[in-house]
Coordinates of C-alpha atoms in Angstrom, one line a residue:
X1 CA -34.8 9.6 -23.9
X2 CA -33.0 12.0 -26.2
X3 CA -29.9 10.8 -28.1
X4 CA -27.6 13.2 -26.2
X5 CA -28.9 12.0 -22.9
X6 CA -28.6 8.4 -24.0
X7 CA -25.0 8.9 -25.1
X8 CA -24.1 10.5 -21.8
X9 CA -25.7 7.7 -19.9
X10 CA -23.9 5.1 -22.0
X11 CA -20.5 6.8 -21.5
X12 CA -21.2 7.0 -17.8
X13 CA -22.1 3.3 -17.7
X14 CA -19.0 2.4 -19.6
X15 CA -16.9 4.3 -17.2
X16 CA -18.5 2.5 -14.2
X17 CA -18.0 -0.8 -15.9
X18 CA -14.3 0.0 -16.6
X19 CA -13.8 0.9 -13.0
X20 CA -15.6 -2.2 -11.8
X21 CA -13.4 -4.4 -14.0
X22 CA -10.2 -2.7 -12.7
X23 CA -11.3 -3.0 -9.1
X24 CA -12.2 -6.7 -9.6
X25 CA -8.8 -7.3 -11.0
X26 CA -7.2 -5.8 -8.5
X27 CA -2.8 4.4 2.6
X28 CA 5.7 29.6 13.4
X29 CA 6.2 33.2 12.4
X30 CA 3.6 36.0 12.6
X31 CA 4.0 36.4 8.8
X32 CA 2.9 32.8 8.2
X33 CA 0.0 33.2 10.6
X34 CA -1.2 36.3 8.7
X35 CA -0.9 34.3 5.5
X36 CA -3.2 31.6 6.8
X37 CA -5.7 34.1 8.1
X38 CA -5.8 36.1 4.9
X39 CA -6.4 33.0 2.7
X40 CA -8.9 31.5 5.1
X41 CA -11.0 34.7 4.9
X42 CA -10.7 35.2 1.2
X43 CA -13.7 34.6 -1.1
X44 CA -11.8 33.0 -3.9
X45 CA -8.9 30.8 -4.6
X46 CA -5.5 32.5 -4.3
X47 CA -4.1 30.6 -7.2
X48 CA -5.8 30.9 -10.6
X49 CA -6.6 27.4 -11.6
X50 CA -6.2 28.2 -15.3
X51 CA -2.6 29.3 -14.6
X52 CA -1.6 26.6 -12.2
X53 CA 1.0 24.1 -13.1
X54 CA 0.1 20.4 -13.2
X55 CA 2.1 17.7 -11.4
X56 CA 5.2 16.7 -13.3
X57 CA 6.2 13.2 -14.2
X58 CA 8.8 13.4 -11.4
X59 CA 6.1 14.2 -8.8
X60 CA 3.7 11.5 -10.1
X61 CA 6.2 8.7 -9.4
X62 CA 7.6 7.6 -6.1
X63 CA 11.0 6.1 -5.6
X64 CA 13.4 5.0 -8.3
X65 CA 16.9 6.5 -8.6
X66 CA 17.2 9.3 -6.0
X67 CA 18.4 12.8 -7.2
X68 CA 22.1 13.6 -6.4
X69 CA 21.1 16.4 -4.0
X70 CA 19.4 13.9 -1.8
X71 CA 22.3 11.5 -1.5
X72 CA 23.3 11.1 2.1
X73 CA 20.3 13.2 3.2
X74 CA 18.0 12.0 6.0
X75 CA 14.9 13.7 7.4
X76 CA 14.8 13.3 11.2
X77 CA 11.8 15.4 12.0
X78 CA 8.9 17.2 10.4
X79 CA 6.5 19.8 11.8
X80 CA 3.7 20.2 9.3
X81 CA 0.8 22.7 9.7
X82 CA -1.9 22.3 7.0
X83 CA -4.7 24.8 6.7
X84 CA -7.3 23.0 4.6
X85 CA -9.7 25.2 2.6
X86 CA -12.4 23.0 1.3
X87 CA -14.4 25.7 -0.6
X88 CA -11.4 26.2 -2.9
X89 CA -9.8 22.8 -2.6
X90 CA -6.7 24.5 -1.4
X91 CA -4.0 24.3 1.2
X92 CA -1.8 26.8 3.1
X93 CA 1.1 25.0 4.7
X94 CA 3.9 25.8 7.0
X95 CA 6.6 23.2 7.4
X96 CA 9.7 22.8 9.5
X97 CA 12.1 20.0 8.6
X98 CA 15.1 18.8 10.5
X99 CA 17.5 17.2 8.1
X100 CA 20.9 15.5 8.5
X101 CA 23.6 15.5 5.7
X102 CA 26.2 12.8 5.8
X103 CA 28.7 15.2 4.2
X104 CA 29.3 18.9 3.9
X105 CA 27.2 20.5 1.2
X106 CA 25.6 23.7 -0.1
X107 CA 23.2 21.9 -2.4
X108 CA 20.2 19.9 -1.1
X109 CA 16.7 19.2 -2.2
X110 CA 13.4 17.8 -1.0
X111 CA 10.5 16.6 -3.1
X112 CA 7.4 18.8 -3.3
X113 CA 4.9 19.0 -6.1
X114 CA 5.4 22.1 -8.4
X115 CA 1.7 22.9 -8.3
X116 CA 2.4 24.8 -5.0
X117 CA 3.5 28.4 -4.8
X118 CA 6.6 28.7 -2.5
X119 CA 6.1 31.7 -0.2
X120 CA 9.3 31.5 1.9
X121 CA 12.2 29.2 2.5
X122 CA 14.4 29.5 5.6
X123 CA 17.6 27.6 6.5
X124 CA 18.7 27.5 10.1
X125 CA 16.5 30.6 10.8
X126 CA 17.8 32.7 7.9
X127 CA 15.6 33.6 4.9
X128 CA 16.9 32.0 1.7
X129 CA 16.6 34.4 -1.3
X130 CA 14.1 33.3 -3.9
X131 CA 16.9 33.2 -6.4
X132 CA 18.5 30.4 -4.4
X133 CA 15.7 27.9 -4.8
X134 CA 13.7 26.5 -7.7
X135 CA 11.2 23.9 -8.3
X136 CA 10.6 23.3 -12.0
X137 CA 9.8 19.6 -11.9
X138 CA 8.9 18.7 -8.3
X139 CA 12.4 18.5 -6.8
X140 CA 12.7 21.7 -4.7
X141 CA 16.3 22.5 -5.1
X142 CA 18.0 24.7 -2.5
X143 CA 21.3 26.4 -3.0
X144 CA 22.4 27.3 0.6
X145 CA 24.1 30.5 1.6
X146 CA 26.7 28.5 3.6
X147 CA 27.8 25.0 3.9
X148 CA 25.9 22.6 6.2
X149 CA 27.1 19.3 7.7
X150 CA 25.2 17.1 10.1
X151 CA 21.8 18.4 11.3
X152 CA 20.2 21.6 9.9
X153 CA 16.7 23.0 9.7
X154 CA 14.7 24.0 6.7
X155 CA 11.4 25.9 6.9
X156 CA 9.2 25.9 3.8
X157 CA 5.9 27.9 3.6
X158 CA 3.8 27.2 0.6
X159 CA 0.2 27.3 -0.7
X160 CA -1.9 26.1 -3.6
X161 CA -4.3 23.5 -5.0
X162 CA -2.9 20.0 -4.4
X163 CA -3.3 17.4 -7.2
X164 CA -6.8 16.0 -7.1
X165 CA -7.3 12.3 -7.2
X166 CA -9.7 11.4 -10.0
X167 CA -10.0 7.8 -8.9
X168 CA -8.5 7.4 -5.5
X169 CA -6.7 5.4 -4.3
X170 CA -5.4 4.2 -7.7
X171 CA -4.9 7.8 -8.8
X172 CA -3.1 9.7 -6.1
X173 CA -3.8 13.1 -4.5
X174 CA -6.6 14.7 -2.5
X175 CA -10.0 13.2 -2.6
X176 CA -12.5 16.0 -2.2
X177 CA -16.0 14.7 -1.7
X178 CA -19.2 15.5 0.2
X179 CA -21.3 13.3 2.4
X180 CA -25.0 12.5 1.8
X181 CA -25.8 15.4 4.1
X182 CA -23.7 17.8 2.0
X183 CA -20.7 18.2 4.4
X184 CA -17.1 18.1 3.2
X185 CA -15.4 14.7 3.3
X186 CA -11.8 14.8 2.4
X187 CA -8.9 12.3 2.3
X188 CA -5.4 11.9 1.0
X189 CA -4.2 8.9 -0.9
X190 CA -0.7 9.1 -2.4
X191 CA 0.6 5.5 -2.4
X192 CA 1.6 5.4 -6.0
X193 CA 2.7 9.0 -6.6
X194 CA 4.2 9.7 -3.1
X195 CA 4.3 12.1 -0.2
X196 CA 5.5 15.0 -2.3
X197 CA 1.9 15.6 -3.6
X198 CA 1.2 17.5 -0.5
X199 CA 4.2 17.8 1.9
X200 CA 7.9 18.3 1.4
X201 CA 9.6 15.0 1.9
X202 CA 12.3 12.6 0.6
X203 CA 10.1 10.5 -1.6
X204 CA 11.9 7.2 -1.3
X205 CA 11.1 4.1 0.9
X206 CA 14.0 5.0 3.1
X207 CA 12.7 8.6 3.5
X208 CA 10.8 7.7 6.6
X209 CA 10.7 10.4 9.3
X210 CA 11.5 9.5 12.9
X211 CA 9.1 12.0 14.6
X212 CA 6.4 14.3 13.3
X213 CA 4.0 16.9 14.5
X214 CA 1.0 17.2 12.1
X215 CA -1.4 20.1 12.7
X216 CA -4.5 20.3 10.6
X217 CA -6.7 23.4 10.6
X218 CA -10.2 22.9 9.3
X219 CA -13.7 24.5 9.5
X220 CA -15.0 23.9 13.0
X221 CA -17.9 21.6 11.8
X222 CA -15.3 19.1 10.7
X223 CA -12.8 16.7 12.4
X224 CA -9.3 15.9 11.2
X225 CA -7.8 12.4 11.9
X226 CA -4.2 11.7 11.2
X227 CA -1.2 9.5 12.2
X228 CA 0.0 9.0 15.8
X229 CA -1.5 10.4 18.9
X230 CA -4.0 13.3 19.2
X231 CA -2.2 15.8 21.4
X232 CA -4.9 18.6 21.5
X233 CA -7.7 20.4 19.7
X234 CA -7.8 24.2 19.6
X235 CA -10.5 26.5 18.3
X236 CA -10.0 30.0 16.6
X237 CA -12.2 32.1 14.4
X238 CA -14.6 29.4 13.2
X239 CA -11.8 26.9 12.7
X240 CA -10.4 24.0 14.7
X241 CA -6.8 22.7 14.7
X242 CA -6.1 19.1 15.4
X243 CA -2.5 18.4 16.6
X244 CA -1.3 14.9 16.0
X245 CA 2.1 13.5 16.9
X246 CA 4.1 10.5 15.8
X247 CA 7.0 8.9 17.8
X248 CA 8.1 6.2 15.4
X249 CA 9.3 5.9 11.8
X250 CA 6.4 6.4 9.5
X251 CA 6.1 5.5 5.9
X252 CA 6.1 8.8 3.9
X253 CA 3.2 7.7 1.7
X254 CA 1.3 6.6 4.8
X255 CA 1.1 10.1 6.3
X256 CA -2.6 11.0 5.8
X257 CA -5.2 13.7 6.3
X258 CA -8.7 12.5 6.9
X259 CA -11.3 15.2 7.3
X260 CA -15.0 15.0 7.7
X261 CA -18.0 15.2 10.0
X262 CA -16.7 12.3 12.0
X263 CA -17.8 10.7 15.2
X264 CA -15.3 8.5 16.9
X265 CA -15.6 5.0 18.5
X266 CA -12.9 4.4 21.0
X267 CA -11.8 1.4 23.1
X268 CA -8.7 -0.1 24.7
X269 CA -7.4 -3.5 23.4
X270 CA -5.7 -5.7 25.9
X271 CA -2.8 -7.1 23.9
X272 CA -1.9 -10.8 23.9
X273 CA 1.4 -9.5 25.3
X274 CA -0.2 -7.6 28.2
X275 CA 0.0 -4.0 27.1
X276 CA -2.9 -1.7 26.4
X277 CA -3.5 -0.4 22.9
X278 CA -5.8 2.5 22.1
X279 CA -8.3 1.7 19.3
X280 CA -10.1 4.5 17.4
X281 CA -12.5 4.4 14.4
X282 CA -13.4 7.8 12.9
X283 CA -16.6 7.2 11.0
X284 CA -19.3 9.3 9.4
X285 CA -22.2 10.1 11.7
X286 CA -24.6 8.7 9.1
X287 CA -23.0 5.3 9.5
X288 CA -23.0 5.0 13.3
X289 CA -24.8 1.6 13.4
X290 CA -22.7 0.0 10.7
X291 CA -19.5 1.3 12.2
X292 CA -20.3 -0.3 15.6
X293 CA -20.6 -3.7 13.9
X294 CA -17.3 -3.2 12.0
X295 CA -15.6 -2.0 15.2
X296 CA -16.3 -5.3 16.8
X297 CA -14.2 -7.0 14.1
X298 CA -11.0 -5.2 15.2
X299 CA -10.2 -7.1 18.5
X300 CA -10.4 -10.6 16.8
X301 CA -8.2 -9.3 14.0
X302 CA -5.6 -8.0 16.5
X303 CA -5.8 -11.4 18.4
X304 CA -4.9 -13.1 15.1
X305 CA -2.0 -10.9 14.1
X306 CA -0.5 -10.9 17.6
X307 CA -0.8 -14.6 18.0
X308 CA 0.3 -15.7 14.5
X309 CA 2.8 -12.9 13.6
X310 CA 3.7 -10.8 16.7
X311 CA 3.0 -7.7 18.7
X312 CA 1.1 -4.8 17.1
X313 CA 4.0 -2.5 16.2
X314 CA 2.5 0.9 17.2
X315 CA 0.8 0.1 20.4
X316 CA 2.1 3.3 22.1
X317 CA 0.3 5.3 19.5
X318 CA -3.0 3.7 18.4
X319 CA -4.7 1.3 16.1
X320 CA -6.7 3.7 14.1
X321 CA -9.2 3.6 11.2
X322 CA -10.8 6.5 9.3
X323 CA -13.8 6.1 7.0
X324 CA -12.8 7.5 3.6
X325 CA -14.5 8.3 0.3
X326 CA -12.1 5.9 -1.5
X327 CA -11.6 2.2 -1.0
X328 CA -8.7 2.2 1.4
X329 CA -5.0 2.5 2.1
X330 CA -2.4 1.4 4.7
X331 CA -2.0 4.8 6.4
X332 CA 0.1 4.1 9.5
X333 CA -2.0 4.1 12.7
X334 CA -4.9 5.6 10.8
X335 CA -5.9 3.1 8.1
X336 CA -8.2 4.4 5.4
X337 CA -11.4 2.4 5.1
X338 CA -14.0 2.8 2.4
X339 CA -15.4 -0.7 1.7
X340 CA -19.0 0.2 2.6
X341 CA -19.1 -2.2 5.5
X342 CA -19.2 -5.3 3.3
X343 CA -18.4 -8.8 4.5
X344 CA -17.4 -11.6 2.1
X345 CA -18.2 -15.3 2.2
X346 CA -15.4 -15.8 4.8
X347 CA -17.3 -13.7 7.3
X348 CA -15.2 -10.6 7.7
X349 CA -14.3 -7.4 6.0
X350 CA -11.3 -8.3 3.8
X351 CA -10.4 -4.6 3.1
X352 CA -10.1 -3.7 6.7
X353 CA -8.0 -6.8 7.3
X354 CA -5.8 -6.3 4.3
X355 CA -5.0 -2.7 5.2
X356 CA -4.5 -3.6 8.8
X357 CA -2.0 -6.3 7.7
X358 CA 0.2 -3.5 6.4
X359 CA 0.9 -2.3 9.9
X360 CA 3.2 -5.3 10.0
X361 CA 4.0 -5.7 6.3
X362 CA 4.7 -2.2 5.0
X363 CA 4.8 0.0 8.1
X364 CA 6.8 -2.0 10.6
X365 CA 8.7 -3.8 7.8
X366 CA 9.3 -1.5 4.8
X367 CA 11.0 -2.5 1.6
X368 CA 14.2 -0.6 1.0
X369 CA 13.3 -0.3 -2.7
X370 CA 9.9 -0.4 -4.3
X371 CA 11.2 -3.3 -6.4
X372 CA 10.6 -5.4 -3.3
X373 CA 7.0 -4.3 -2.9
X374 CA 5.8 -7.9 -2.8
X375 CA 7.1 -8.0 0.8
X376 CA 4.3 -5.5 1.5
X377 CA 1.6 -6.8 -0.7
X378 CA 2.3 -10.5 -1.0
X379 CA 2.5 -10.9 2.8
X380 CA -0.4 -8.5 3.2
X381 CA -2.5 -10.6 0.8
X382 CA -1.5 -13.9 2.3
X383 CA -2.8 -12.7 5.7
X384 CA -6.4 -13.0 4.5
X385 CA -6.3 -16.7 3.6
X386 CA -4.3 -17.2 6.8
X387 CA -7.0 -15.4 8.8
X388 CA -9.7 -17.5 7.1
X389 CA -7.8 -20.7 8.1
X390 CA -7.5 -19.2 11.7
X391 CA -11.3 -18.7 11.8
X392 CA -12.7 -21.6 9.7
X393 CA -10.0 -24.2 9.0
X394 CA -8.2 -25.7 6.1
X395 CA -11.0 -26.0 3.5
X396 CA -11.9 -22.3 3.7
X397 CA -8.1 -21.5 3.6
X398 CA -7.7 -23.4 0.3
X399 CA -10.8 -21.9 -1.2
X400 CA -9.5 -18.4 -0.4
X401 CA -6.2 -19.2 -2.0
X402 CA -7.9 -20.6 -5.1
X403 CA -9.8 -17.3 -5.5
X404 CA -6.4 -15.5 -5.6
X405 CA -5.0 -18.0 -8.0
X406 CA -7.3 -17.0 -10.9
X407 CA -5.9 -13.5 -11.2
X408 CA -2.2 -14.2 -11.9
X409 CA -0.6 -12.5 -14.9
X410 CA 3.0 -14.0 -14.9
X411 CA 4.3 -11.6 -17.5
X412 CA 7.1 -10.0 -15.5
X413 CA 9.1 -11.2 -12.5
X414 CA 8.0 -10.0 -9.1
X415 CA 11.5 -8.7 -8.4
X416 CA 13.7 -7.2 -11.1
X417 CA 16.7 -6.4 -8.9
X418 CA 17.0 -2.8 -9.9
X419 CA 15.7 0.5 -8.3
X420 CA 12.1 1.0 -9.4
X421 CA 9.4 3.7 -8.9
X422 CA 6.1 2.6 -7.6
X423 CA 4.4 3.1 -11.0
X424 CA 6.9 0.8 -12.6
X425 CA 6.0 -2.0 -10.2
X426 CA 2.2 -1.5 -10.5
X427 CA 2.1 -1.0 -14.3
X428 CA 1.5 -4.4 -15.7
X429 CA 2.8 -3.3 -19.1
X430 CA 6.3 -2.9 -17.6
X431 CA 6.2 -4.6 -14.2
X432 CA 4.6 -7.3 -12.2
X433 CA 1.4 -5.4 -11.5
X434 CA -1.1 -7.2 -9.4
X435 CA 1.1 -10.3 -9.2
X436 CA 2.8 -8.7 -6.2
X437 CA -0.5 -9.4 -4.4
X438 CA -1.9 -12.8 -5.3
X439 CA 1.2 -14.4 -6.7
X440 CA 3.2 -13.2 -3.7
X441 CA 0.6 -14.7 -1.4
X442 CA 0.6 -18.1 -3.3
X443 CA 4.4 -18.2 -3.3
X444 CA 4.3 -17.8 0.5
X445 CA 1.8 -20.6 0.7
X446 CA 4.1 -22.9 -1.2
X447 CA 7.1 -21.8 0.9
X448 CA 5.2 -22.6 4.1
X449 CA 4.3 -26.1 2.7
X450 CA 7.9 -26.6 1.8
X451 CA 9.6 -25.6 5.1
X452 CA 6.8 -26.2 7.6
X453 CA 4.9 -23.8 10.0
X454 CA 7.6 -23.4 12.6
X455 CA 10.3 -22.3 10.2
X456 CA 7.9 -20.2 8.1
X457 CA 6.6 -18.2 10.9
X458 CA 10.0 -17.8 12.5
X459 CA 11.3 -16.5 9.2
X460 CA 8.4 -14.1 9.0
X461 CA 8.9 -12.7 12.4
X462 CA 12.7 -12.4 11.8
X463 CA 11.9 -10.4 8.6
X464 CA 9.3 -8.2 10.3
X465 CA 10.9 -7.5 13.7
X466 CA 14.6 -8.5 13.3
X467 CA 14.0 -11.2 15.9
X468 CA 12.1 -14.5 16.1
X469 CA 10.9 -13.6 19.7
X470 CA 9.4 -10.1 19.5
X471 CA 7.8 -8.5 22.5
X472 CA 6.7 -4.9 22.9
X473 CA 9.8 -2.7 23.4
X474 CA 12.5 -5.0 21.8
X475 CA 12.1 -4.0 18.2
X476 CA 11.8 -0.9 16.0
X477 CA 10.5 -0.3 12.4
X478 CA 13.0 -1.8 9.9
X479 CA 13.9 -1.9 6.2
X480 CA 14.5 -5.1 4.3
X481 CA 14.5 -6.7 0.8
X482 CA 14.1 -10.1 -0.9
X483 CA 17.7 -11.0 -0.5
X484 CA 17.6 -10.6 3.2
X485 CA 14.4 -12.7 3.4
X486 CA 16.1 -15.5 1.4
X487 CA 19.1 -15.4 3.8
X488 CA 16.7 -15.6 6.8
X489 CA 14.9 -18.6 5.3
X490 CA 18.2 -20.3 4.6
X491 CA 19.5 -19.6 8.1
X492 CA 16.4 -20.8 9.8
X493 CA 15.9 -24.0 7.7
X494 CA 19.6 -24.8 7.4
X495 CA 19.1 -25.3 3.7
X496 CA 20.0 -23.4 0.6
X497 CA 16.6 -22.6 -0.9
X498 CA 17.8 -20.1 -3.5
X499 CA 16.4 -22.3 -6.2
X500 CA 12.9 -21.7 -4.9
X501 CA 13.1 -18.0 -5.1
X502 CA 15.0 -18.1 -8.4
X503 CA 12.0 -19.8 -10.0
X504 CA 9.1 -18.0 -8.3
X505 CA 10.5 -14.5 -7.6
X506 CA 13.1 -13.7 -10.2
X507 CA 11.4 -15.0 -13.3
X508 CA 7.9 -14.6 -14.6
X509 CA 6.6 -17.9 -15.8
X510 CA 5.3 -20.4 -13.3
X511 CA 6.8 -23.9 -13.3
X512 CA 4.8 -26.2 -15.6
X513 CA 4.3 -29.8 -14.8
X514 CA 4.4 -31.9 -18.0
X515 CA 2.4 -35.2 -17.6
X516 CA 2.5 -37.9 -20.2
X517 CA 0.2 -40.9 -19.5
X518 CA -0.1 -44.1 -21.3
X519 CA -2.1 -47.3 -20.6
X520 CA 0.7 -48.6 -18.3
X521 CA 2.6 -45.5 -17.0
X522 CA 2.7 -41.8 -16.0
X523 CA 5.8 -39.7 -16.8
X524 CA 6.3 -36.4 -14.9
X525 CA 8.8 -33.7 -15.5
X526 CA 9.1 -30.0 -14.8
X527 CA 9.3 -27.4 -17.6
X528 CA 11.0 -24.4 -16.1
X529 CA 11.9 -21.1 -17.6
X530 CA 15.7 -20.9 -18.2
X531 CA 15.9 -24.6 -17.2
X532 CA 16.5 -23.7 -13.6
X533 CA 16.6 -26.5 -11.1
X534 CA 13.4 -27.0 -9.1
X535 CA 13.7 -29.9 -6.6
X536 CA 10.4 -29.3 -4.8
X537 CA 8.7 -32.3 -3.2
X538 CA 5.6 -33.2 -5.3
X539 CA 2.8 -35.4 -3.9
X540 CA 1.1 -37.9 -6.3
X541 CA -2.0 -39.7 -5.2
X542 CA -2.8 -43.0 -6.8
X543 CA -6.1 -44.4 -5.7
X544 CA -5.8 -42.5 -2.5
X545 CA -2.3 -43.6 -1.7
X546 CA 0.2 -40.7 -1.7
X547 CA 3.9 -40.9 -2.7
X548 CA 6.3 -37.9 -2.8
X549 CA 8.6 -37.4 -5.8
X550 CA 11.5 -35.0 -6.4
X551 CA 11.6 -34.4 -10.1
X552 CA 15.2 -33.5 -10.6
X553 CA 14.8 -35.5 -13.8
X554 CA 11.8 -37.1 -15.5
X555 CA 10.2 -39.8 -13.4
X556 CA 7.9 -42.6 -14.6
X557 CA 5.6 -44.5 -12.4
X558 CA 3.4 -47.5 -13.2
X559 CA -0.3 -46.9 -13.4
X560 CA -3.2 -48.6 -15.2
X561 CA -6.0 -47.0 -17.1
X562 CA -8.3 -47.7 -14.2
X563 CA -6.1 -45.9 -11.6
X564 CA -7.3 -42.6 -10.3
X565 CA -4.3 -40.2 -10.3
X566 CA -4.2 -36.8 -8.7
X567 CA -1.0 -34.8 -8.8
X568 CA -0.5 -32.4 -5.8
X569 CA -3.8 -33.3 -4.2
X570 CA -3.5 -30.7 -1.4
X571 CA -2.4 -27.9 -3.8
X572 CA 1.0 -27.3 -2.1
X573 CA 2.9 -26.3 -5.2
X574 CA 2.1 -23.2 -7.2
X575 CA 2.4 -24.1 -10.9
X576 CA 0.9 -23.5 -14.3
X577 CA -2.5 -25.1 -14.7
X578 CA -4.3 -25.3 -18.0
X579 CA -7.8 -25.4 -16.5
X580 CA -7.1 -22.0 -14.8
X581 CA -5.6 -20.6 -18.0
X582 CA -8.7 -21.6 -19.9
X583 CA -11.0 -20.0 -17.4
X584 CA -9.0 -16.8 -17.4
X585 CA -9.2 -16.7 -21.2
X586 CA -13.0 -17.1 -20.9
X587 CA -13.3 -14.2 -18.5
X588 CA -11.2 -12.0 -20.7
X589 CA -13.4 -12.8 -23.7
X590 CA -16.5 -12.0 -21.7
X591 CA -15.0 -8.6 -20.7
X592 CA -14.1 -7.8 -24.2
X593 CA -17.6 -8.7 -25.5
X594 CA -19.2 -6.4 -22.9
X595 CA -17.0 -3.6 -23.9
X596 CA -17.7 -4.1 -27.6
X597 CA -21.4 -4.0 -26.8
X598 CA -21.1 -0.7 -25.0
X599 CA -19.0 0.8 -27.8
X600 CA -21.6 -0.3 -30.3
X601 CA -24.4 1.4 -28.4
X602 CA -22.4 4.6 -28.1
X603 CA -21.7 4.7 -31.8
X604 CA -25.4 4.1 -32.5
X605 CA -26.4 6.9 -30.2
X606 CA -24.0 9.3 -31.9
X607 CA -25.7 8.8 -35.3

């Protein structure tokens, strides 16, 4: 092998190893019609890629402090028509938005990536001069010709090359791929960067749209799957248009386009609550046999969620899955799935289950600020051990939790109590990172052990549905945050458990149990960041006999050298454990050693 070829191979291998490590550690007018036709029939891209702007920092973050022009602005309805041009990785889009302003104004904005060329803006049917709108950084600012108050309509026609996701879903944008047979296979994944990467929206958690019409025009050999209900499919000049419609609040980042040579598996699930729910799985034709096996996993998962948590929230639309070229994302009613049909040791596809969990924790319940993302990911991650317990019992449940325990970082609090963008939450250098997943899950396990199953699941249902007795038709999608969850827990238990959340949620370090043993005694005390109170019941087993202590101060118990002492034998309390920290340090050293070996080989190949 030539040195240049060896170098390229090593670099490729290094990239694959890096990705694997990250993964292990861790979603009209005639003029407009002519525009679509002209671009669809052109032989080349209509925007010169060398001159196209890149996404701004504003567009590459979702949430945070909202711009002034969006204060008091709500999007009630969106009609989006995407013409997708795979040959040039381009879009032509016509959008109609119904907005409501809480106060009279002439200055509003929506979020839309600046990579797009704005062809026309209309407000309440009148063309807005180009001099009255600008989009230098991804906030499309409109200076209206007359004051608006209450409801008004904005139409935005635009075109361009949307941001391409280099490593979806961790890197947001369009994922342009091809199947083994060479057909286009396309998906969107914008969880981190937000909806504005491809459609005009209010890129905040509260920016959810009540109703949407989503029309996707693609080459006629492809199928387009999206959110909600498929209303119709029409054909014209070698293209097909798939018209999807939503009738409930949808997460803005969970609006998704999934395009490919799909076949679809369909069935009707008879809900635990008696209603019928359409189930659809859009899969690649080449994976027909595998998809049938995975499709059989969906009814048992629905049984679990409806029995343990409550009704599937979007039963009037569908429970949908689309096979994607990226790993997956919680796209509402059309979950992205790319786990290659793998099962784990617990007997089911964890990725399908995790993304499905977000229909309850993320889509039905949405945090009102990304700072509270653990309500999505912590609950979503706890559902897998809980499902394992539902299927296989307590031993498998604890084994699943222990796998999660190894990955905790504990560098930043899970909640900072300030408005955050998604990137600030997920970036482990400035925020909690993956702790919103596994640590959130383990905190919920400890809470459940503390307050008992009845109170825990009542509190969960109250958080998700706004009632402890949800049935289809008596709830709607809702927003919440950690403070409301604490209030719910306190109200249901009749106790003030603020101390529990102060220790686990609002500070980074886990409580550490200090144990000092002599020939005749064992002394136990908690070491807590900021010396916060932590009156959690702690079981201590001595020769198989269990006693429960509240360590509001150091406690000493008599033991002899021969006594077998196990603290917290059933792993009820999440805490700092030295054996786990040593194992994490060992794993880190192994990763660093492998990286050093690759770097050494690359340098040798360069000589």
